[in-house]
Each structure stands twice: as C-alpha cells, then as structure tokens.
Amino acid sequence: MPKLGVNIDHVATLRQARREYDPDPIAAARCCEEAGAEGIVAHLREDRRHIQDKDIRALRKSIATRLNLEMSLDDKIVAIVCSVRPDVATIVPEKRAEITTEGGLDVVKHFRRIKLAAAALKKAGIKVSLFIDPVAAQIVRTKESGANIVELHTGAYANAKTSQQIARELNKIKTMTAFARKMGMTVNAGHGLKYDNVRAIARIPGVAELNIGHSIISRAVFVGLETAVREMIGRIKR
Ligand code: PXP
C-alpha cells in the first residue's frame, strides 16, 4: 500500500490570509504525523503565497517522518532548499499566475537546467523527485537527469469527467508506473486526489507514496485534521 504524504500548504494559506501566526503549519505537520502520515510535503513558492522560509526551517527541525519540499528551478530557491536539506526535493513547474501546479514539469524541454539543479540537490544529500505527467519520454529524461524519484501528476485523472476518460487516465498512470519501476525508479503520485477518487490510484502496483493536500485540509475544517488524515489513510488502505 502506498504511504501518505500530507501537503500542508493550505494550512499556511489560511494563516497568510491574516498574516498572523495561526493556524501553525508546523503544529499541523506534527498532527498529521501523529495521525499516521508518513511524510510531510510543503511548497516554498517564489511568491511565498503560503509557506514561508521560516516554516521550512522549522519543519526540518520538527518533522519525525520525511520532509518533501516542492520547489521551482529558480536559483535562489535551489540554494535555499540545498541549505535546508529536506529528505526529498520535488521539482515542479511554477507559474506566478496559476492557482495550483497546473501540469507536469517538461523535463524534455528543460533538461539541462533540471540536470544541474538535480546535481546540486544530490550533492547536498537530498533525494530528487520530478513532478511529471505520465508520459514515457518524460520518465526517460527524468532518469537521465539523475533524479531518483518520479511523482506522476494525477490531475488529468482527477479532472476526468466520463468513465471512459477516467479509465484512460488511470491506465496511463498504471502503464507509466510500471515503466518507471522497470527503470529502477521510485514512483509517487499526487494532485487532485480526494476521498472518493484515491482508491483506484492507491491500488496501482508499484506506487510508493501519494501526496495529498487540498482535500485533507478541506475535510479537516469539518472533522479536525487528525480525523481527516486517518480517514484518508483508511481510504488508501481499504
Ligand atoms: N504533489 C505535488 C507535486 C503538488 O504540487 C501538489 C499540489 O501542491 C500536490 C501533490 C497536492 O495536490 P492537492 O493539493 O491537489 O492534493
């Protein structure tokens, strides 16, 4: 069964709405771990719309499981992540105007920059993951870039409307998981996963970890964070 990594960005989004101190994403991370999450994910965006520099330093100190920092290829961000030394750094495409990470990283197009960033991160002792669409050419270039992990973008699956579209997107993720595993890579998946669509992804053989944020934090508003995390783990394991 895949492990659950909880993305706590939206706890910081709520805090930043008032620019005060609560809710505290560090306390939220601890709560997720107590509820059984096996990793914490946070994205230090260039515009600092939610997670702040001080958060990632505090998370590094307090997290008992695994810290996975999402990041762009911006030189300043790469330098910060190298100094914080999370367990995993996930390189994602980042656009200022987007509401959330809209698609996978184009590793084919940005190969040189990605390879350089991956080398710097690995030199700092950090495992490197690339957030990509489930496409063979992207997986091949990910392997060649020196990254150890692929995170397959599940957004197209999550947004699919008809049963045919859902089956097609699911099949892409299944096939590309097997392909990446054959190449010796660790495969994670995430984006847009919810309580009612996570099960099919959790059942794909070879998926190591699911990184989920928005649906868990949204559910936490009604049932509390610990229960929301436990319920998601229940869905993954069922
Ligand atoms: N994985 C990656 C790489 C992401 O960028 C995000 C969104 O920040 C997630 C997982 C979590 O997506 P969601 O909030 O839709 O669950």
PDB file of C-alpha atoms and ligand atoms in Angstrom:
ATOM      1  CA  MET A   1       0.000   0.000   0.000  1.00  0.00           C
ATOM      2  CA  PRO A   2       1.299   3.471  -0.760  1.00  0.00           C
ATOM      3  CA  LYS A   3       2.318   5.747   2.076  1.00  0.00           C
ATOM      4  CA  LEU A   4       0.557   9.067   2.620  1.00  0.00           C
ATOM      5  CA  GLY A   5       2.445  12.345   2.431  1.00  0.00           C
ATOM      6  CA  VAL A   6       0.303  15.283   3.550  1.00  0.00           C
ATOM      7  CA  ASN A   7       0.769  18.627   1.840  1.00  0.00           C
ATOM      8  CA  ILE A   8       0.284  21.330   4.494  1.00  0.00           C
ATOM      9  CA  ASP A   9       0.475  24.380   2.186  1.00  0.00           C
ATOM     10  CA  HIS A  10      -3.182  25.224   2.739  1.00  0.00           C
ATOM     11  CA  VAL A  11      -2.733  25.492   6.489  1.00  0.00           C
ATOM     12  CA  ALA A  12      -0.237  28.258   5.695  1.00  0.00           C
ATOM     13  CA  THR A  13      -2.665  29.720   3.124  1.00  0.00           C
ATOM     14  CA  LEU A  14      -5.179  30.227   5.934  1.00  0.00           C
ATOM     15  CA  ARG A  15      -2.546  31.768   8.193  1.00  0.00           C
ATOM     16  CA  GLN A  16      -1.379  34.123   5.439  1.00  0.00           C
ATOM     17  CA  ALA A  17      -4.960  35.356   4.994  1.00  0.00           C
ATOM     18  CA  ARG A  18      -4.347  37.331   8.204  1.00  0.00           C
ATOM     19  CA  ARG A  19      -0.533  37.281   8.200  1.00  0.00           C
ATOM     20  CA  GLU A  20      -0.604  36.349  11.873  1.00  0.00           C
ATOM     21  CA  TYR A  21       0.510  33.111  13.463  1.00  0.00           C
ATOM     22  CA  ASP A  22      -2.395  30.689  13.274  1.00  0.00           C
ATOM     23  CA  PRO A  23      -3.100  28.086  12.158  1.00  0.00           C
ATOM     24  CA  ASP A  24       0.501  26.984  12.556  1.00  0.00           C
ATOM     25  CA  PRO A  25       1.677  24.677   9.738  1.00  0.00           C
ATOM     26  CA  ILE A  26       4.364  23.186  11.973  1.00  0.00           C
ATOM     27  CA  ALA A  27       1.791  22.075  14.553  1.00  0.00           C
ATOM     28  CA  ALA A  28      -0.348  20.793  11.660  1.00  0.00           C
ATOM     29  CA  ALA A  29       2.564  18.704  10.378  1.00  0.00           C
ATOM     30  CA  ARG A  30       3.009  17.158  13.813  1.00  0.00           C
ATOM     31  CA  CYS A  31      -0.691  16.391  13.995  1.00  0.00           C
ATOM     32  CA  CYS A  32      -0.570  14.677  10.562  1.00  0.00           C
ATOM     33  CA  GLU A  33       2.348  12.534  11.698  1.00  0.00           C
ATOM     34  CA  GLU A  34       0.502  11.567  14.882  1.00  0.00           C
ATOM     35  CA  ALA A  35      -2.454  10.518  12.741  1.00  0.00           C
ATOM     36  CA  GLY A  36      -0.218   8.203  10.706  1.00  0.00           C
ATOM     37  CA  ALA A  37       1.064  10.276   7.776  1.00  0.00           C
ATOM     38  CA  GLU A  38       4.477   9.034   6.714  1.00  0.00           C
ATOM     39  CA  GLY A  39       5.656  12.253   5.141  1.00  0.00           C
ATOM     40  CA  ILE A  40       5.030  15.995   5.110  1.00  0.00           C
ATOM     41  CA  VAL A  41       5.038  17.990   1.873  1.00  0.00           C
ATOM     42  CA  ALA A  42       5.394  21.762   1.577  1.00  0.00           C
ATOM     43  CA  HIS A  43       5.966  24.073  -1.383  1.00  0.00           C
ATOM     44  CA  LEU A  44       8.139  27.143  -0.930  1.00  0.00           C
ATOM     45  CA  ARG A  45       6.749  29.125  -3.852  1.00  0.00           C
ATOM     46  CA  GLU A  46       8.690  32.020  -5.355  1.00  0.00           C
ATOM     47  CA  ASP A  47       5.810  34.390  -4.463  1.00  0.00           C
ATOM     48  CA  ARG A  48       5.677  32.967  -0.875  1.00  0.00           C
ATOM     49  CA  ARG A  49       1.884  32.857  -1.064  1.00  0.00           C
ATOM     50  CA  HIS A  50       1.633  30.257   1.701  1.00  0.00           C
ATOM     51  CA  ILE A  51       4.737  28.527   3.106  1.00  0.00           C
ATOM     52  CA  GLN A  52       7.468  30.939   4.276  1.00  0.00           C
ATOM     53  CA  ASP A  53      11.228  30.435   4.617  1.00  0.00           C
ATOM     54  CA  LYS A  54      10.967  30.223   8.409  1.00  0.00           C
ATOM     55  CA  ASP A  55       8.365  27.437   8.042  1.00  0.00           C
ATOM     56  CA  ILE A  56      10.625  25.125   6.090  1.00  0.00           C
ATOM     57  CA  ARG A  57      13.469  25.612   8.562  1.00  0.00           C
ATOM     58  CA  ALA A  58      11.124  24.855  11.472  1.00  0.00           C
ATOM     59  CA  LEU A  59       9.655  21.858   9.624  1.00  0.00           C
ATOM     60  CA  ARG A  60      13.135  20.490   9.034  1.00  0.00           C
ATOM     61  CA  LYS A  61      13.775  20.570  12.774  1.00  0.00           C
ATOM     62  CA  SER A  62      10.459  19.183  13.954  1.00  0.00           C
ATOM     63  CA  ILE A  63       9.421  16.528  11.447  1.00  0.00           C
ATOM     64  CA  ALA A  64       9.961  12.933  12.558  1.00  0.00           C
ATOM     65  CA  THR A  65       8.988  11.240   9.270  1.00  0.00           C
ATOM     66  CA  ARG A  66      10.112  12.645   5.889  1.00  0.00           C
ATOM     67  CA  LEU A  67      10.133  16.211   4.644  1.00  0.00           C
ATOM     68  CA  ASN A  68       9.441  16.584   0.936  1.00  0.00           C
ATOM     69  CA  LEU A  69       9.905  20.163  -0.298  1.00  0.00           C
ATOM     70  CA  GLU A  70       8.336  21.147  -3.585  1.00  0.00           C
ATOM     71  CA  MET A  71      10.341  23.734  -5.464  1.00  0.00           C
ATOM     72  CA  SER A  72      10.847  25.505  -8.761  1.00  0.00           C
ATOM     73  CA  LEU A  73      14.102  25.650 -10.705  1.00  0.00           C
ATOM     74  CA  ASP A  74      14.775  29.230  -9.606  1.00  0.00           C
ATOM     75  CA  ASP A  75      18.436  29.559  -8.500  1.00  0.00           C
ATOM     76  CA  LYS A  76      17.552  31.246  -5.206  1.00  0.00           C
ATOM     77  CA  ILE A  77      15.035  28.525  -4.344  1.00  0.00           C
ATOM     78  CA  VAL A  78      17.558  25.796  -5.219  1.00  0.00           C
ATOM     79  CA  ALA A  79      20.093  27.445  -2.876  1.00  0.00           C
ATOM     80  CA  ILE A  80      17.557  27.671  -0.028  1.00  0.00           C
ATOM     81  CA  VAL A  81      16.492  24.036  -0.439  1.00  0.00           C
ATOM     82  CA  CYS A  82      20.139  22.902  -0.504  1.00  0.00           C
ATOM     83  CA  SER A  83      20.721  24.700   2.788  1.00  0.00           C
ATOM     84  CA  VAL A  84      17.548  23.321   4.464  1.00  0.00           C
ATOM     85  CA  ARG A  85      18.303  19.769   3.270  1.00  0.00           C
ATOM     86  CA  PRO A  86      14.885  18.112   3.206  1.00  0.00           C
ATOM     87  CA  ASP A  87      14.786  14.338   2.720  1.00  0.00           C
ATOM     88  CA  VAL A  88      13.309  14.811  -0.750  1.00  0.00           C
ATOM     89  CA  ALA A  89      13.089  17.804  -3.087  1.00  0.00           C
ATOM     90  CA  THR A  90      10.362  17.641  -5.723  1.00  0.00           C
ATOM     91  CA  ILE A  91      10.938  19.938  -8.668  1.00  0.00           C
ATOM     92  CA  VAL A  92       7.650  21.261 -10.045  1.00  0.00           C
ATOM     93  CA  PRO A  93       6.791  23.768 -12.783  1.00  0.00           C
ATOM     94  CA  GLU A  94       5.765  27.078 -11.265  1.00  0.00           C
ATOM     95  CA  LYS A  95       3.874  29.974 -12.788  1.00  0.00           C
ATOM     96  CA  ARG A  96       3.093  33.090 -10.786  1.00  0.00           C
ATOM     97  CA  ALA A  97      -0.465  33.429 -12.084  1.00  0.00           C
ATOM     98  CA  GLU A  98      -1.533  29.826 -11.526  1.00  0.00           C
ATOM     99  CA  ILE A  99      -3.845  28.820  -8.700  1.00  0.00           C
ATOM    100  CA  THR A 100      -2.049  25.495  -8.233  1.00  0.00           C
ATOM    101  CA  THR A 101       0.605  23.423 -10.052  1.00  0.00           C
ATOM    102  CA  GLU A 102      -1.162  23.001 -13.360  1.00  0.00           C
ATOM    103  CA  GLY A 103       0.789  20.317 -15.162  1.00  0.00           C
ATOM    104  CA  GLY A 104       3.931  18.264 -15.016  1.00  0.00           C
ATOM    105  CA  LEU A 105       7.451  19.558 -15.461  1.00  0.00           C
ATOM    106  CA  ASP A 106       8.654  19.425 -19.088  1.00  0.00           C
ATOM    107  CA  VAL A 107      11.882  17.524 -18.462  1.00  0.00           C
ATOM    108  CA  VAL A 108      12.495  17.081 -22.188  1.00  0.00           C
ATOM    109  CA  LYS A 109      12.470  20.858 -22.774  1.00  0.00           C
ATOM    110  CA  HIS A 110      14.275  21.966 -19.600  1.00  0.00           C
ATOM    111  CA  PHE A 111      16.635  19.007 -19.340  1.00  0.00           C
ATOM    112  CA  ARG A 112      19.906  20.911 -18.839  1.00  0.00           C
ATOM    113  CA  ARG A 113      18.610  23.168 -16.056  1.00  0.00           C
ATOM    114  CA  ILE A 114      16.936  20.239 -14.335  1.00  0.00           C
ATOM    115  CA  LYS A 115      20.088  18.132 -14.511  1.00  0.00           C
ATOM    116  CA  LEU A 116      22.133  20.965 -12.979  1.00  0.00           C
ATOM    117  CA  ALA A 117      19.611  21.533 -10.176  1.00  0.00           C
ATOM    118  CA  ALA A 118      19.358  17.771  -9.529  1.00  0.00           C
ATOM    119  CA  ALA A 119      23.154  17.549  -9.247  1.00  0.00           C
ATOM    120  CA  ALA A 120      23.279  20.437  -6.735  1.00  0.00           C
ATOM    121  CA  LEU A 121      20.483  18.914  -4.650  1.00  0.00           C
ATOM    122  CA  LYS A 122      22.043  15.454  -4.679  1.00  0.00           C
ATOM    123  CA  LYS A 123      25.389  16.930  -3.674  1.00  0.00           C
ATOM    124  CA  ALA A 124      23.620  18.353  -0.607  1.00  0.00           C
ATOM    125  CA  GLY A 125      22.425  14.821   0.254  1.00  0.00           C
ATOM    126  CA  ILE A 126      18.828  15.333  -0.932  1.00  0.00           C
ATOM    127  CA  LYS A 127      16.835  12.789  -2.947  1.00  0.00           C
ATOM    128  CA  VAL A 128      15.429  14.356  -6.086  1.00  0.00           C
ATOM    129  CA  SER A 129      11.915  13.838  -7.419  1.00  0.00           C
ATOM    130  CA  LEU A 130      10.476  15.336 -10.617  1.00  0.00           C
ATOM    131  CA  PHE A 131       6.751  16.047 -10.862  1.00  0.00           C
ATOM    132  CA  ILE A 132       5.822  14.962 -14.366  1.00  0.00           C
ATOM    133  CA  ASP A 133       2.884  13.932 -16.496  1.00  0.00           C
ATOM    134  CA  PRO A 134       2.585  10.166 -17.055  1.00  0.00           C
ATOM    135  CA  VAL A 135       4.425  10.205 -20.400  1.00  0.00           C
ATOM    136  CA  ALA A 136       7.232   7.789 -21.354  1.00  0.00           C
ATOM    137  CA  ALA A 137       9.576  10.440 -22.829  1.00  0.00           C
ATOM    138  CA  GLN A 138       9.372  12.467 -19.587  1.00  0.00           C
ATOM    139  CA  ILE A 139      10.201   9.394 -17.500  1.00  0.00           C
ATOM    140  CA  VAL A 140      13.214   8.548 -19.673  1.00  0.00           C
ATOM    141  CA  ARG A 141      14.585  12.096 -19.333  1.00  0.00           C
ATOM    142  CA  THR A 142      13.855  12.071 -15.584  1.00  0.00           C
ATOM    143  CA  LYS A 143      16.054   9.005 -15.194  1.00  0.00           C
ATOM    144  CA  GLU A 144      18.780  10.621 -17.342  1.00  0.00           C
ATOM    145  CA  SER A 145      18.646  13.808 -15.238  1.00  0.00           C
ATOM    146  CA  GLY A 146      19.882  11.897 -12.216  1.00  0.00           C
ATOM    147  CA  ALA A 147      16.598  12.152 -10.264  1.00  0.00           C
ATOM    148  CA  ASN A 148      15.792   9.117  -8.105  1.00  0.00           C
ATOM    149  CA  ILE A 149      12.028   9.565  -7.983  1.00  0.00           C
ATOM    150  CA  VAL A 150       9.171  10.448 -10.332  1.00  0.00           C
ATOM    151  CA  GLU A 151       5.943  11.882  -8.990  1.00  0.00           C
ATOM    152  CA  LEU A 152       3.213  11.279 -11.547  1.00  0.00           C
ATOM    153  CA  HIS A 153       0.708  14.134 -11.902  1.00  0.00           C
ATOM    154  CA  THR A 154      -2.777  12.737 -11.268  1.00  0.00           C
ATOM    155  CA  GLY A 155      -4.597  15.973 -12.162  1.00  0.00           C
ATOM    156  CA  ALA A 156      -5.900  14.744 -15.542  1.00  0.00           C
ATOM    157  CA  TYR A 157      -7.269  11.614 -13.834  1.00  0.00           C
ATOM    158  CA  ALA A 158      -8.852  13.684 -11.050  1.00  0.00           C
ATOM    159  CA  ASN A 159     -10.447  16.101 -13.529  1.00  0.00           C
ATOM    160  CA  ALA A 160     -11.708  13.428 -15.943  1.00  0.00           C
ATOM    161  CA  LYS A 161     -15.487  13.521 -16.243  1.00  0.00           C
ATOM    162  CA  THR A 162     -16.688  10.422 -18.096  1.00  0.00           C
ATOM    163  CA  SER A 163     -15.956   6.830 -17.107  1.00  0.00           C
ATOM    164  CA  GLN A 164     -14.080   6.394 -20.393  1.00  0.00           C
ATOM    165  CA  GLN A 165     -11.860   9.401 -19.671  1.00  0.00           C
ATOM    166  CA  ILE A 166     -11.255   8.206 -16.118  1.00  0.00           C
ATOM    167  CA  ALA A 167     -10.292   4.711 -17.352  1.00  0.00           C
ATOM    168  CA  ARG A 168      -7.962   6.201 -19.969  1.00  0.00           C
ATOM    169  CA  GLU A 169      -6.169   8.474 -17.489  1.00  0.00           C
ATOM    170  CA  LEU A 170      -5.929   5.684 -14.916  1.00  0.00           C
ATOM    171  CA  ASN A 171      -4.448   3.383 -17.496  1.00  0.00           C
ATOM    172  CA  LYS A 172      -1.775   5.974 -18.405  1.00  0.00           C
ATOM    173  CA  ILE A 173      -0.755   6.213 -14.747  1.00  0.00           C
ATOM    174  CA  LYS A 174      -0.701   2.415 -14.385  1.00  0.00           C
ATOM    175  CA  THR A 175       1.371   1.872 -17.514  1.00  0.00           C
ATOM    176  CA  MET A 176       3.829   4.658 -16.708  1.00  0.00           C
ATOM    177  CA  THR A 177       4.208   3.461 -13.108  1.00  0.00           C
ATOM    178  CA  ALA A 178       5.232   0.019 -14.405  1.00  0.00           C
ATOM    179  CA  PHE A 179       7.556   1.650 -16.973  1.00  0.00           C
ATOM    180  CA  ALA A 180       9.315   3.822 -14.376  1.00  0.00           C
ATOM    181  CA  ARG A 181       9.575   0.922 -11.903  1.00  0.00           C
ATOM    182  CA  LYS A 182      11.234  -1.171 -14.624  1.00  0.00           C
ATOM    183  CA  MET A 183      13.797   1.604 -14.976  1.00  0.00           C
ATOM    184  CA  GLY A 184      14.525   1.278 -11.271  1.00  0.00           C
ATOM    185  CA  MET A 185      12.808   4.467 -10.154  1.00  0.00           C
ATOM    186  CA  THR A 186      10.648   5.132  -7.118  1.00  0.00           C
ATOM    187  CA  VAL A 187       7.167   6.235  -8.193  1.00  0.00           C
ATOM    188  CA  ASN A 188       4.996   8.648  -6.215  1.00  0.00           C
ATOM    189  CA  ALA A 189       1.750  10.227  -7.370  1.00  0.00           C
ATOM    190  CA  GLY A 190      -0.376  13.205  -6.474  1.00  0.00           C
ATOM    191  CA  HIS A 191      -2.513  16.224  -7.289  1.00  0.00           C
ATOM    192  CA  GLY A 192      -6.274  16.493  -7.107  1.00  0.00           C
ATOM    193  CA  LEU A 193      -6.660  13.238  -5.166  1.00  0.00           C
ATOM    194  CA  LYS A 194      -9.744  13.138  -2.969  1.00  0.00           C
ATOM    195  CA  TYR A 195     -11.509  10.706  -0.644  1.00  0.00           C
ATOM    196  CA  ASP A 196     -13.664   9.435  -3.494  1.00  0.00           C
ATOM    197  CA  ASN A 197     -11.026   9.018  -6.228  1.00  0.00           C
ATOM    198  CA  VAL A 198      -7.903   7.936  -4.339  1.00  0.00           C
ATOM    199  CA  ARG A 199      -8.631   4.235  -4.160  1.00  0.00           C
ATOM    200  CA  ALA A 200      -8.002   3.388  -7.821  1.00  0.00           C
ATOM    201  CA  ILE A 201      -4.619   5.141  -7.682  1.00  0.00           C
ATOM    202  CA  ALA A 202      -3.710   3.507  -4.354  1.00  0.00           C
ATOM    203  CA  ARG A 203      -4.299   0.093  -5.917  1.00  0.00           C
ATOM    204  CA  ILE A 204      -1.789   0.581  -8.732  1.00  0.00           C
ATOM    205  CA  PRO A 205       1.109  -1.817  -8.080  1.00  0.00           C
ATOM    206  CA  GLY A 206       4.402  -0.023  -7.533  1.00  0.00           C
ATOM    207  CA  VAL A 207       3.178   3.380  -6.291  1.00  0.00           C
ATOM    208  CA  ALA A 208       5.238   4.181  -3.191  1.00  0.00           C
ATOM    209  CA  GLU A 209       3.610   7.358  -1.899  1.00  0.00           C
ATOM    210  CA  LEU A 210       0.580   9.545  -2.511  1.00  0.00           C
ATOM    211  CA  ASN A 211       0.984  13.249  -1.792  1.00  0.00           C
ATOM    212  CA  ILE A 212      -2.334  14.841  -0.940  1.00  0.00           C
ATOM    213  CA  GLY A 213      -3.145  18.325   0.332  1.00  0.00           C
ATOM    214  CA  HIS A 214      -6.279  20.234  -0.544  1.00  0.00           C
ATOM    215  CA  SER A 215      -8.878  17.532   0.088  1.00  0.00           C
ATOM    216  CA  ILE A 216      -7.421  16.631   3.502  1.00  0.00           C
ATOM    217  CA  ILE A 217      -7.170  20.230   4.734  1.00  0.00           C
ATOM    218  CA  SER A 218     -10.701  20.921   3.422  1.00  0.00           C
ATOM    219  CA  ARG A 219     -12.110  17.899   5.265  1.00  0.00           C
ATOM    220  CA  ALA A 220     -10.221  18.955   8.399  1.00  0.00           C
ATOM    221  CA  VAL A 221     -12.389  22.085   8.607  1.00  0.00           C
ATOM    222  CA  PHE A 222     -15.322  19.801   9.464  1.00  0.00           C
ATOM    223  CA  VAL A 223     -13.803  16.823  11.287  1.00  0.00           C
ATOM    224  CA  GLY A 224     -10.407  18.015  12.508  1.00  0.00           C
ATOM    225  CA  LEU A 225      -7.013  17.356  10.944  1.00  0.00           C
ATOM    226  CA  GLU A 226      -6.216  14.132  12.755  1.00  0.00           C
ATOM    227  CA  THR A 227      -9.511  12.516  11.708  1.00  0.00           C
ATOM    228  CA  ALA A 228      -9.153  13.832   8.139  1.00  0.00           C
ATOM    229  CA  VAL A 229      -5.715  12.225   7.849  1.00  0.00           C
ATOM    230  CA  ARG A 230      -6.879   8.950   9.406  1.00  0.00           C
ATOM    231  CA  GLU A 231      -9.851   8.817   7.035  1.00  0.00           C
ATOM    232  CA  MET A 232      -7.590   9.300   4.002  1.00  0.00           C
ATOM    233  CA  ILE A 233      -5.232   6.570   5.212  1.00  0.00           C
ATOM    234  CA  GLY A 234      -8.306   4.364   5.636  1.00  0.00           C
ATOM    235  CA  ARG A 235      -9.314   5.019   2.012  1.00  0.00           C
ATOM    236  CA  ILE A 236      -5.801   4.262   0.763  1.00  0.00           C
ATOM    237  CA  LYS A 237      -5.571   1.030   2.713  1.00  0.00           C
ATOM    238  CA  ARG A 238      -9.082  -0.227   2.090  1.00  0.00           C
TER     239      ARG A 238
HETATM  240  N1  PXP B   1       2.129  16.795  -5.367  1.00  0.00           N
HETATM  241  C1  PXP B   1       2.624  17.918  -5.955  1.00  0.00           C
HETATM  242  C2  PXP B   1       3.938  17.836  -6.639  1.00  0.00           C
HETATM  243  C3  PXP B   1       1.919  19.135  -5.891  1.00  0.00           C
HETATM  244  O1  PXP B   1       2.422  20.239  -6.490  1.00  0.00           O
HETATM  245  C4  PXP B   1       0.714  19.193  -5.169  1.00  0.00           C
HETATM  246  C5  PXP B   1      -0.015  20.500  -5.042  1.00  0.00           C
HETATM  247  O2  PXP B   1       0.725  21.406  -4.324  1.00  0.00           O
HETATM  248  C6  PXP B   1       0.256  18.017  -4.565  1.00  0.00           C
HETATM  249  C7  PXP B   1       0.958  16.829  -4.688  1.00  0.00           C
HETATM  250  C8  PXP B   1      -1.014  18.001  -3.765  1.00  0.00           C
HETATM  251  O3  PXP B   1      -2.108  18.331  -4.571  1.00  0.00           O
HETATM  252  P1  PXP B   1      -3.539  18.546  -3.919  1.00  0.00           P
HETATM  253  O4  PXP B   1      -3.441  19.723  -3.016  1.00  0.00           O
HETATM  254  O5  PXP B   1      -4.436  18.754  -5.098  1.00  0.00           O
HETATM  255  O6  PXP B   1      -3.860  17.283  -3.156  1.00  0.00           O
END
